[in-house]
Amino acid sequence: MKNQTTLVLLSIISYLLIATHARKQIPTTAAATGKSWVRTIVRGSENITQLHFYVHDVRAGENATLYRVANSSITATSPTSFGSVNVFDDLITAEPDINSEQVARAQGTSTSADLVNQAVAISMNFYITSGEFSGSTVSIAGRNPVTEASRELPVTGGTGAFRFARGYAVTTTYLHDSEANYSILEYTVYVTYSNVALWSDM
């Protein structure tokens, strides 16, 4: 009986050692480790998706993605460049490195709209180009106080998978190189939207 118990214990220990070793051999993906740039949870009839990525704002040179298209009569003398209007089509990547996975574009306009503080009125679409939401957009519009460490902007809508979207985005400046006229903006976007087809397309 004693020998039989010993054999059972040894078998269990061997199984546990083999299982532990096997788990270590399984390659982990970004999604499995929680490091994916997009994650979704389901709550009843709604999905909540978190998008986390980096926007590359290139304001000069042959690869520029932001251009000034208008000024006001006081822009040149205004401490906040009041009235200047920019249009942009910025690359978005999953990581800060501009050569990392390209996942979206940030397309829209920004207008210096504060006479006293550095703040812009922004209208922007995140056009998703990679993954399960490719072809869908998330729209953002609001006041962006660009010199603050962390800024919050409202999600005002979306298209494709993000129809009827609402939520908010938090952005920080990951890197700013004034000499190169280049910035990297880190965004975390929380989007809530229906997962129920309310009606079929007519």
Short mmCIF file of N, CA and C in Angstrom, two decimals, residues 19-188:
data_model
loop_
_atom_site.label_atom_id
_atom_site.label_comp_id
_atom_site.label_asym_id
_atom_site.label_seq_id
_atom_site.Cartn_x
_atom_site.Cartn_y
_atom_site.Cartn_z
N ALA A 19 3.60 19.55 -17.09
CA ALA A 19 2.63 20.58 -17.46
C ALA A 19 3.22 21.97 -17.34
N THR A 20 4.01 22.19 -16.27
CA THR A 20 4.64 23.49 -16.08
C THR A 20 5.63 23.78 -17.19
N HIS A 21 6.42 22.75 -17.56
CA HIS A 21 7.39 22.93 -18.65
C HIS A 21 6.69 23.21 -19.97
N ALA A 22 5.58 22.52 -20.21
CA ALA A 22 4.84 22.70 -21.47
C ALA A 22 4.28 24.12 -21.56
N ARG A 23 3.77 24.63 -20.42
CA ARG A 23 3.22 25.99 -20.44
C ARG A 23 4.29 27.00 -20.78
N LYS A 24 5.52 26.76 -20.32
CA LYS A 24 6.62 27.70 -20.60
C LYS A 24 7.01 27.70 -22.07
N GLN A 25 6.68 26.59 -22.77
CA GLN A 25 7.05 26.49 -24.18
C GLN A 25 6.03 27.14 -25.10
N ILE A 26 4.84 27.47 -24.58
CA ILE A 26 3.80 28.06 -25.41
C ILE A 26 4.12 29.53 -25.65
N PRO A 27 4.25 29.95 -26.91
CA PRO A 27 4.55 31.36 -27.17
C PRO A 27 3.38 32.24 -26.77
N THR A 28 3.67 33.35 -26.08
CA THR A 28 2.62 34.27 -25.67
C THR A 28 2.49 35.38 -26.70
N THR A 29 1.26 35.74 -27.01
CA THR A 29 1.01 36.84 -27.94
C THR A 29 0.81 38.12 -27.14
N ALA A 30 0.78 39.26 -27.84
CA ALA A 30 0.55 40.54 -27.17
C ALA A 30 -0.81 40.54 -26.49
N ALA A 31 -1.80 39.94 -27.14
CA ALA A 31 -3.14 39.91 -26.55
C ALA A 31 -3.15 39.10 -25.27
N ALA A 32 -2.42 37.98 -25.27
CA ALA A 32 -2.40 37.11 -24.11
C ALA A 32 -1.73 37.79 -22.92
N THR A 33 -0.75 38.62 -23.16
CA THR A 33 -0.04 39.30 -22.08
C THR A 33 -0.68 40.63 -21.74
N GLY A 34 -1.79 41.00 -22.40
CA GLY A 34 -2.46 42.25 -22.10
C GLY A 34 -1.77 43.46 -22.70
N LYS A 35 -0.87 43.26 -23.65
CA LYS A 35 -0.13 44.37 -24.22
C LYS A 35 -0.58 44.73 -25.63
N SER A 36 -1.70 44.17 -26.06
CA SER A 36 -2.21 44.50 -27.38
C SER A 36 -2.63 45.96 -27.42
N TRP A 37 -2.57 46.58 -28.59
CA TRP A 37 -2.98 47.98 -28.72
C TRP A 37 -4.49 48.13 -28.70
N VAL A 38 -5.22 47.01 -28.81
CA VAL A 38 -6.68 47.07 -28.76
C VAL A 38 -7.22 45.92 -27.93
N ARG A 39 -8.14 46.25 -27.00
CA ARG A 39 -8.77 45.24 -26.15
C ARG A 39 -10.26 45.55 -26.02
N THR A 40 -11.09 44.53 -26.00
CA THR A 40 -12.54 44.73 -25.91
C THR A 40 -13.12 43.84 -24.82
N ILE A 41 -14.05 44.41 -24.03
CA ILE A 41 -14.83 43.62 -23.09
C ILE A 41 -16.30 43.82 -23.44
N VAL A 42 -17.11 42.82 -23.09
CA VAL A 42 -18.54 42.87 -23.39
C VAL A 42 -19.31 43.02 -22.10
N ARG A 43 -20.22 43.99 -22.07
CA ARG A 43 -21.11 44.17 -20.92
C ARG A 43 -22.54 44.25 -21.44
N GLY A 44 -23.24 43.13 -21.37
CA GLY A 44 -24.61 43.09 -21.85
C GLY A 44 -24.68 43.37 -23.32
N SER A 45 -25.44 44.41 -23.69
CA SER A 45 -25.63 44.73 -25.10
C SER A 45 -24.59 45.72 -25.62
N GLU A 46 -23.57 46.01 -24.81
CA GLU A 46 -22.55 46.98 -25.21
C GLU A 46 -21.14 46.39 -25.14
N ASN A 47 -20.31 46.86 -26.05
CA ASN A 47 -18.88 46.57 -26.00
C ASN A 47 -18.15 47.81 -25.50
N ILE A 48 -17.08 47.60 -24.78
CA ILE A 48 -16.17 48.68 -24.41
C ILE A 48 -14.80 48.30 -24.94
N THR A 49 -14.29 49.11 -25.86
CA THR A 49 -12.98 48.83 -26.46
C THR A 49 -11.98 49.89 -26.01
N GLN A 50 -10.81 49.40 -25.61
CA GLN A 50 -9.71 50.30 -25.28
C GLN A 50 -8.69 50.25 -26.42
N LEU A 51 -8.39 51.43 -26.96
CA LEU A 51 -7.36 51.56 -27.99
C LEU A 51 -6.18 52.30 -27.36
N HIS A 52 -5.00 51.76 -27.53
CA HIS A 52 -3.80 52.42 -26.99
C HIS A 52 -2.75 52.46 -28.09
N PHE A 53 -2.33 53.68 -28.47
CA PHE A 53 -1.39 53.80 -29.58
C PHE A 53 -0.66 55.13 -29.53
N TYR A 54 0.21 55.35 -30.52
CA TYR A 54 1.07 56.52 -30.57
C TYR A 54 0.91 57.24 -31.90
N VAL A 55 0.65 58.56 -31.81
CA VAL A 55 0.45 59.40 -32.99
C VAL A 55 1.74 60.16 -33.27
N HIS A 56 2.20 60.08 -34.53
CA HIS A 56 3.46 60.74 -34.93
C HIS A 56 3.12 62.02 -35.68
N ASP A 57 3.41 63.15 -35.04
CA ASP A 57 3.06 64.46 -35.56
C ASP A 57 4.31 65.11 -36.16
N VAL A 58 4.44 65.06 -37.48
CA VAL A 58 5.62 65.57 -38.18
C VAL A 58 5.24 66.90 -38.82
N ARG A 59 5.83 68.01 -38.33
CA ARG A 59 5.39 69.34 -38.74
C ARG A 59 6.32 70.04 -39.72
N ALA A 60 7.37 69.36 -40.18
CA ALA A 60 8.30 69.99 -41.12
C ALA A 60 9.01 68.91 -41.93
N GLY A 61 9.60 69.33 -43.06
CA GLY A 61 10.36 68.40 -43.89
C GLY A 61 9.52 67.74 -44.96
N GLU A 62 10.19 66.93 -45.77
CA GLU A 62 9.50 66.30 -46.92
C GLU A 62 8.50 65.25 -46.48
N ASN A 63 8.62 64.75 -45.23
CA ASN A 63 7.67 63.75 -44.73
C ASN A 63 6.65 64.35 -43.77
N ALA A 64 6.46 65.66 -43.84
CA ALA A 64 5.53 66.33 -42.94
C ALA A 64 4.11 65.77 -43.11
N THR A 65 3.39 65.67 -41.97
CA THR A 65 2.01 65.18 -42.00
C THR A 65 1.04 66.22 -41.44
N LEU A 66 1.56 67.40 -41.06
CA LEU A 66 0.74 68.50 -40.57
C LEU A 66 1.12 69.78 -41.29
N TYR A 67 0.10 70.51 -41.76
CA TYR A 67 0.34 71.76 -42.50
C TYR A 67 -0.60 72.85 -41.99
N ARG A 68 -0.06 74.07 -41.90
CA ARG A 68 -0.90 75.22 -41.57
C ARG A 68 -1.63 75.67 -42.83
N VAL A 69 -2.93 75.85 -42.71
CA VAL A 69 -3.73 76.23 -43.89
C VAL A 69 -4.38 77.59 -43.75
N ALA A 70 -4.38 78.20 -42.53
CA ALA A 70 -5.00 79.52 -42.37
C ALA A 70 -4.48 80.20 -41.11
N ASN A 71 -4.53 81.54 -41.12
CA ASN A 71 -4.20 82.37 -39.97
C ASN A 71 -5.29 83.43 -39.82
N SER A 72 -5.36 83.99 -38.61
CA SER A 72 -6.25 85.14 -38.38
C SER A 72 -5.43 86.42 -38.50
N SER A 73 -6.08 87.54 -38.39
CA SER A 73 -5.38 88.82 -38.50
C SER A 73 -4.44 89.07 -37.33
N ILE A 74 -4.60 88.34 -36.21
CA ILE A 74 -3.73 88.55 -35.05
C ILE A 74 -2.80 87.38 -34.76
N THR A 75 -2.81 86.36 -35.62
CA THR A 75 -2.00 85.17 -35.35
C THR A 75 -0.52 85.51 -35.14
N ALA A 76 0.03 86.36 -35.98
CA ALA A 76 1.46 86.66 -35.92
C ALA A 76 1.88 87.33 -34.61
N THR A 77 0.99 88.07 -33.98
CA THR A 77 1.33 88.78 -32.75
C THR A 77 0.73 88.14 -31.50
N SER A 78 -0.07 87.13 -31.67
CA SER A 78 -0.73 86.48 -30.54
C SER A 78 0.22 85.54 -29.81
N PRO A 79 0.27 85.58 -28.47
CA PRO A 79 1.13 84.65 -27.72
C PRO A 79 0.69 83.20 -27.84
N THR A 80 -0.55 82.97 -28.28
CA THR A 80 -1.05 81.60 -28.44
C THR A 80 -1.28 81.24 -29.91
N SER A 81 -0.79 82.07 -30.83
CA SER A 81 -1.03 81.87 -32.27
C SER A 81 -2.51 81.76 -32.58
N PHE A 82 -3.30 82.59 -31.89
CA PHE A 82 -4.75 82.52 -32.00
C PHE A 82 -5.21 82.62 -33.46
N GLY A 83 -6.10 81.73 -33.83
CA GLY A 83 -6.67 81.75 -35.17
C GLY A 83 -5.94 80.91 -36.20
N SER A 84 -4.79 80.34 -35.83
CA SER A 84 -4.10 79.48 -36.81
C SER A 84 -4.84 78.15 -36.94
N VAL A 85 -4.92 77.65 -38.17
CA VAL A 85 -5.63 76.41 -38.45
C VAL A 85 -4.68 75.43 -39.13
N ASN A 86 -4.60 74.23 -38.59
CA ASN A 86 -3.74 73.18 -39.16
C ASN A 86 -4.59 72.00 -39.61
N VAL A 87 -4.13 71.34 -40.65
CA VAL A 87 -4.75 70.10 -41.09
C VAL A 87 -3.68 69.02 -41.03
N PHE A 88 -4.07 67.81 -40.62
CA PHE A 88 -3.07 66.76 -40.41
C PHE A 88 -3.58 65.39 -40.84
N ASP A 89 -2.64 64.54 -41.17
CA ASP A 89 -2.89 63.13 -41.51
C ASP A 89 -1.70 62.35 -40.94
N ASP A 90 -1.75 62.11 -39.62
CA ASP A 90 -0.61 61.55 -38.89
C ASP A 90 -0.64 60.03 -38.84
N LEU A 91 0.52 59.44 -38.91
CA LEU A 91 0.68 57.99 -38.74
C LEU A 91 0.44 57.61 -37.28
N ILE A 92 -0.22 56.47 -37.06
CA ILE A 92 -0.41 55.92 -35.72
C ILE A 92 0.21 54.53 -35.67
N THR A 93 1.03 54.29 -34.64
CA THR A 93 1.68 52.99 -34.47
C THR A 93 1.34 52.39 -33.12
N ALA A 94 1.54 51.07 -33.01
CA ALA A 94 1.23 50.37 -31.76
C ALA A 94 2.22 50.69 -30.66
N GLU A 95 3.43 51.04 -31.02
CA GLU A 95 4.49 51.37 -30.06
C GLU A 95 5.06 52.74 -30.42
N PRO A 96 5.87 53.35 -29.52
CA PRO A 96 6.43 54.67 -29.81
C PRO A 96 7.34 54.72 -31.03
N ASP A 97 8.01 53.63 -31.35
CA ASP A 97 8.90 53.58 -32.51
C ASP A 97 8.08 53.76 -33.79
N ILE A 98 8.47 54.72 -34.59
CA ILE A 98 7.72 55.00 -35.82
C ILE A 98 7.75 53.82 -36.79
N ASN A 99 8.71 52.91 -36.62
CA ASN A 99 8.81 51.73 -37.48
C ASN A 99 8.05 50.53 -36.92
N SER A 100 7.35 50.71 -35.78
CA SER A 100 6.57 49.60 -35.23
C SER A 100 5.28 49.43 -36.03
N GLU A 101 4.45 48.49 -35.63
CA GLU A 101 3.23 48.16 -36.38
C GLU A 101 2.36 49.40 -36.62
N GLN A 102 2.00 49.63 -37.87
CA GLN A 102 1.12 50.75 -38.22
C GLN A 102 -0.33 50.29 -38.07
N VAL A 103 -1.09 51.00 -37.23
CA VAL A 103 -2.44 50.53 -36.91
C VAL A 103 -3.55 51.49 -37.33
N ALA A 104 -3.24 52.76 -37.57
CA ALA A 104 -4.29 53.73 -37.89
C ALA A 104 -3.69 55.02 -38.42
N ARG A 105 -4.57 55.95 -38.78
CA ARG A 105 -4.19 57.32 -39.13
C ARG A 105 -5.02 58.27 -38.27
N ALA A 106 -4.42 59.39 -37.88
CA ALA A 106 -5.15 60.46 -37.20
C ALA A 106 -5.33 61.59 -38.21
N GLN A 107 -6.57 61.86 -38.60
CA GLN A 107 -6.85 62.82 -39.66
C GLN A 107 -7.84 63.86 -39.17
N GLY A 108 -7.51 65.15 -39.39
CA GLY A 108 -8.44 66.18 -38.96
C GLY A 108 -7.84 67.56 -38.98
N THR A 109 -8.42 68.45 -38.16
CA THR A 109 -7.96 69.83 -38.08
C THR A 109 -7.80 70.23 -36.61
N SER A 110 -6.89 71.19 -36.39
CA SER A 110 -6.73 71.79 -35.07
C SER A 110 -6.65 73.30 -35.25
N THR A 111 -7.35 74.02 -34.38
CA THR A 111 -7.41 75.47 -34.47
C THR A 111 -7.02 76.07 -33.12
N SER A 112 -6.07 77.00 -33.13
CA SER A 112 -5.73 77.70 -31.89
C SER A 112 -6.91 78.60 -31.53
N ALA A 113 -7.59 78.27 -30.43
CA ALA A 113 -8.88 78.92 -30.13
C ALA A 113 -8.93 79.51 -28.72
N ASP A 114 -7.77 79.82 -28.14
CA ASP A 114 -7.72 80.41 -26.81
C ASP A 114 -6.80 81.62 -26.86
N LEU A 115 -7.30 82.77 -26.49
CA LEU A 115 -6.51 83.99 -26.55
C LEU A 115 -5.44 84.06 -25.45
N VAL A 116 -5.63 83.30 -24.36
CA VAL A 116 -4.75 83.42 -23.20
C VAL A 116 -3.86 82.20 -23.01
N ASN A 117 -4.42 81.01 -23.17
CA ASN A 117 -3.69 79.77 -22.91
C ASN A 117 -3.43 78.99 -24.20
N GLN A 118 -2.41 78.13 -24.14
CA GLN A 118 -2.10 77.29 -25.30
C GLN A 118 -3.10 76.14 -25.34
N ALA A 119 -4.14 76.31 -26.14
CA ALA A 119 -5.17 75.29 -26.28
C ALA A 119 -5.72 75.33 -27.69
N VAL A 120 -6.05 74.17 -28.21
CA VAL A 120 -6.60 74.10 -29.56
C VAL A 120 -7.96 73.42 -29.52
N ALA A 121 -8.81 73.83 -30.44
CA ALA A 121 -10.07 73.12 -30.70
C ALA A 121 -9.75 72.09 -31.77
N ILE A 122 -9.97 70.82 -31.44
CA ILE A 122 -9.54 69.75 -32.34
C ILE A 122 -10.74 68.95 -32.84
N SER A 123 -10.69 68.59 -34.10
CA SER A 123 -11.67 67.70 -34.71
C SER A 123 -10.87 66.62 -35.42
N MET A 124 -10.98 65.38 -34.94
CA MET A 124 -10.06 64.34 -35.41
C MET A 124 -10.78 63.00 -35.55
N ASN A 125 -10.39 62.28 -36.60
CA ASN A 125 -10.87 60.91 -36.80
C ASN A 125 -9.69 59.95 -36.70
N PHE A 126 -9.84 58.94 -35.86
CA PHE A 126 -8.89 57.84 -35.85
C PHE A 126 -9.40 56.81 -36.86
N TYR A 127 -8.73 56.73 -38.00
CA TYR A 127 -9.11 55.80 -39.06
C TYR A 127 -8.29 54.53 -38.88
N ILE A 128 -8.95 53.45 -38.43
CA ILE A 128 -8.26 52.20 -38.10
C ILE A 128 -7.90 51.46 -39.39
N THR A 129 -6.65 51.06 -39.51
CA THR A 129 -6.17 50.40 -40.73
C THR A 129 -5.66 48.98 -40.48
N SER A 130 -5.77 48.50 -39.25
CA SER A 130 -5.21 47.19 -38.92
C SER A 130 -6.13 46.46 -37.96
N GLY A 131 -6.11 45.13 -38.02
CA GLY A 131 -6.82 44.32 -37.04
C GLY A 131 -8.31 44.20 -37.30
N GLU A 132 -9.04 43.76 -36.28
CA GLU A 132 -10.46 43.44 -36.43
C GLU A 132 -11.32 44.66 -36.74
N PHE A 133 -10.84 45.88 -36.42
CA PHE A 133 -11.62 47.09 -36.65
C PHE A 133 -11.17 47.86 -37.87
N SER A 134 -10.37 47.24 -38.72
CA SER A 134 -9.86 47.91 -39.92
C SER A 134 -11.01 48.46 -40.76
N GLY A 135 -10.90 49.75 -41.14
CA GLY A 135 -11.93 50.40 -41.92
C GLY A 135 -12.91 51.20 -41.09
N SER A 136 -12.93 50.99 -39.78
CA SER A 136 -13.81 51.75 -38.89
C SER A 136 -13.11 53.02 -38.42
N THR A 137 -13.90 53.99 -37.93
CA THR A 137 -13.33 55.22 -37.40
C THR A 137 -13.90 55.53 -36.03
N VAL A 138 -13.09 56.25 -35.24
CA VAL A 138 -13.53 56.82 -33.97
C VAL A 138 -13.31 58.33 -34.08
N SER A 139 -14.35 59.11 -33.80
CA SER A 139 -14.27 60.56 -33.94
C SER A 139 -14.12 61.23 -32.58
N ILE A 140 -13.24 62.25 -32.56
CA ILE A 140 -12.95 63.00 -31.35
C ILE A 140 -13.11 64.48 -31.68
N ALA A 141 -13.70 65.24 -30.77
CA ALA A 141 -13.81 66.70 -30.96
C ALA A 141 -13.85 67.36 -29.60
N GLY A 142 -13.07 68.42 -29.42
CA GLY A 142 -13.09 69.11 -28.14
C GLY A 142 -11.89 70.03 -27.95
N ARG A 143 -11.73 70.49 -26.72
CA ARG A 143 -10.66 71.41 -26.36
C ARG A 143 -9.46 70.61 -25.88
N ASN A 144 -8.30 70.91 -26.46
CA ASN A 144 -7.07 70.21 -26.10
C ASN A 144 -6.06 71.23 -25.55
N PRO A 145 -5.90 71.30 -24.21
CA PRO A 145 -4.92 72.22 -23.62
C PRO A 145 -3.52 71.63 -23.75
N VAL A 146 -2.86 71.90 -24.83
CA VAL A 146 -1.69 71.14 -25.27
C VAL A 146 -0.50 71.17 -24.32
N THR A 147 -0.41 72.16 -23.44
CA THR A 147 0.74 72.23 -22.54
C THR A 147 0.53 71.46 -21.23
N GLU A 148 -0.69 70.99 -20.98
CA GLU A 148 -0.94 70.21 -19.77
C GLU A 148 -0.37 68.81 -19.93
N ALA A 149 0.04 68.21 -18.81
CA ALA A 149 0.67 66.89 -18.86
C ALA A 149 -0.27 65.83 -19.41
N SER A 150 -1.53 65.88 -18.99
CA SER A 150 -2.52 64.91 -19.45
C SER A 150 -3.77 65.66 -19.88
N ARG A 151 -4.29 65.31 -21.06
CA ARG A 151 -5.47 65.98 -21.60
C ARG A 151 -6.57 64.95 -21.87
N GLU A 152 -7.81 65.37 -21.64
CA GLU A 152 -8.95 64.49 -21.89
C GLU A 152 -9.83 65.08 -22.97
N LEU A 153 -10.22 64.24 -23.92
CA LEU A 153 -11.06 64.66 -25.04
C LEU A 153 -12.24 63.71 -25.18
N PRO A 154 -13.40 64.22 -25.60
CA PRO A 154 -14.57 63.35 -25.74
C PRO A 154 -14.59 62.60 -27.07
N VAL A 155 -15.05 61.35 -27.02
CA VAL A 155 -15.38 60.60 -28.23
C VAL A 155 -16.80 60.98 -28.62
N THR A 156 -16.96 61.49 -29.82
CA THR A 156 -18.27 62.01 -30.24
C THR A 156 -19.03 61.08 -31.19
N GLY A 157 -18.38 60.03 -31.66
CA GLY A 157 -19.07 59.10 -32.56
C GLY A 157 -18.09 58.19 -33.25
N GLY A 158 -18.58 57.49 -34.25
CA GLY A 158 -17.73 56.57 -34.99
C GLY A 158 -18.47 55.97 -36.16
N THR A 159 -17.77 55.19 -36.95
CA THR A 159 -18.37 54.51 -38.09
C THR A 159 -17.95 53.05 -38.08
N GLY A 160 -18.61 52.26 -38.92
CA GLY A 160 -18.27 50.83 -39.01
C GLY A 160 -18.64 50.13 -37.71
N ALA A 161 -17.68 49.44 -37.12
CA ALA A 161 -17.92 48.73 -35.86
C ALA A 161 -18.27 49.69 -34.73
N PHE A 162 -17.88 50.96 -34.87
CA PHE A 162 -18.05 51.93 -33.79
C PHE A 162 -19.25 52.87 -34.00
N ARG A 163 -20.27 52.41 -34.73
CA ARG A 163 -21.49 53.22 -34.86
C ARG A 163 -22.09 53.47 -33.48
N PHE A 164 -22.62 54.67 -33.27
CA PHE A 164 -23.20 55.10 -31.99
C PHE A 164 -22.16 55.15 -30.86
N ALA A 165 -20.90 55.33 -31.22
CA ALA A 165 -19.84 55.32 -30.20
C ALA A 165 -19.92 56.54 -29.30
N ARG A 166 -19.49 56.34 -28.05
CA ARG A 166 -19.29 57.42 -27.10
C ARG A 166 -18.12 57.02 -26.21
N GLY A 167 -17.57 57.98 -25.50
CA GLY A 167 -16.46 57.66 -24.62
C GLY A 167 -15.53 58.84 -24.45
N TYR A 168 -14.27 58.54 -24.19
CA TYR A 168 -13.30 59.61 -24.00
C TYR A 168 -11.90 59.10 -24.33
N ALA A 169 -11.00 60.06 -24.55
CA ALA A 169 -9.61 59.74 -24.84
C ALA A 169 -8.72 60.53 -23.89
N VAL A 170 -7.64 59.91 -23.45
CA VAL A 170 -6.64 60.58 -22.63
C VAL A 170 -5.35 60.60 -23.43
N THR A 171 -4.75 61.79 -23.56
CA THR A 171 -3.52 61.90 -24.33
C THR A 171 -2.43 62.60 -23.52
N THR A 172 -1.21 62.17 -23.75
CA THR A 172 -0.03 62.81 -23.16
C THR A 172 1.02 62.96 -24.26
N THR A 173 1.95 63.87 -24.04
CA THR A 173 3.04 64.04 -25.00
C THR A 173 4.16 63.09 -24.61
N TYR A 174 4.36 62.07 -25.42
CA TYR A 174 5.41 61.08 -25.15
C TYR A 174 6.79 61.64 -25.46
N LEU A 175 6.88 62.43 -26.54
CA LEU A 175 8.13 63.04 -26.96
C LEU A 175 7.83 64.31 -27.73
N HIS A 176 8.65 65.35 -27.47
CA HIS A 176 8.53 66.58 -28.25
C HIS A 176 9.93 67.08 -28.59
N ASP A 177 10.23 67.15 -29.87
CA ASP A 177 11.53 67.63 -30.35
C ASP A 177 11.28 68.91 -31.15
N SER A 178 11.49 70.06 -30.50
CA SER A 178 11.17 71.34 -31.15
C SER A 178 12.10 71.62 -32.32
N GLU A 179 13.35 71.15 -32.25
CA GLU A 179 14.27 71.39 -33.36
C GLU A 179 13.87 70.61 -34.60
N ALA A 180 13.43 69.39 -34.39
CA ALA A 180 13.04 68.54 -35.53
C ALA A 180 11.57 68.77 -35.92
N ASN A 181 10.83 69.59 -35.14
CA ASN A 181 9.40 69.79 -35.39
C ASN A 181 8.66 68.46 -35.44
N TYR A 182 8.90 67.64 -34.41
CA TYR A 182 8.37 66.29 -34.38
C TYR A 182 7.89 65.96 -32.97
N SER A 183 6.69 65.43 -32.87
CA SER A 183 6.15 65.01 -31.57
C SER A 183 5.54 63.62 -31.69
N ILE A 184 5.59 62.90 -30.57
CA ILE A 184 4.88 61.63 -30.46
C ILE A 184 3.85 61.80 -29.35
N LEU A 185 2.59 61.58 -29.68
CA LEU A 185 1.50 61.73 -28.72
C LEU A 185 0.95 60.35 -28.36
N GLU A 186 0.88 60.06 -27.09
CA GLU A 186 0.35 58.77 -26.63
C GLU A 186 -1.14 58.92 -26.35
N TYR A 187 -1.94 58.03 -26.91
CA TYR A 187 -3.39 58.08 -26.72
C TYR A 187 -3.89 56.77 -26.13
N THR A 188 -4.79 56.89 -25.16
CA THR A 188 -5.60 55.77 -24.69
C THR A 188 -7.05 56.18 -24.87
#
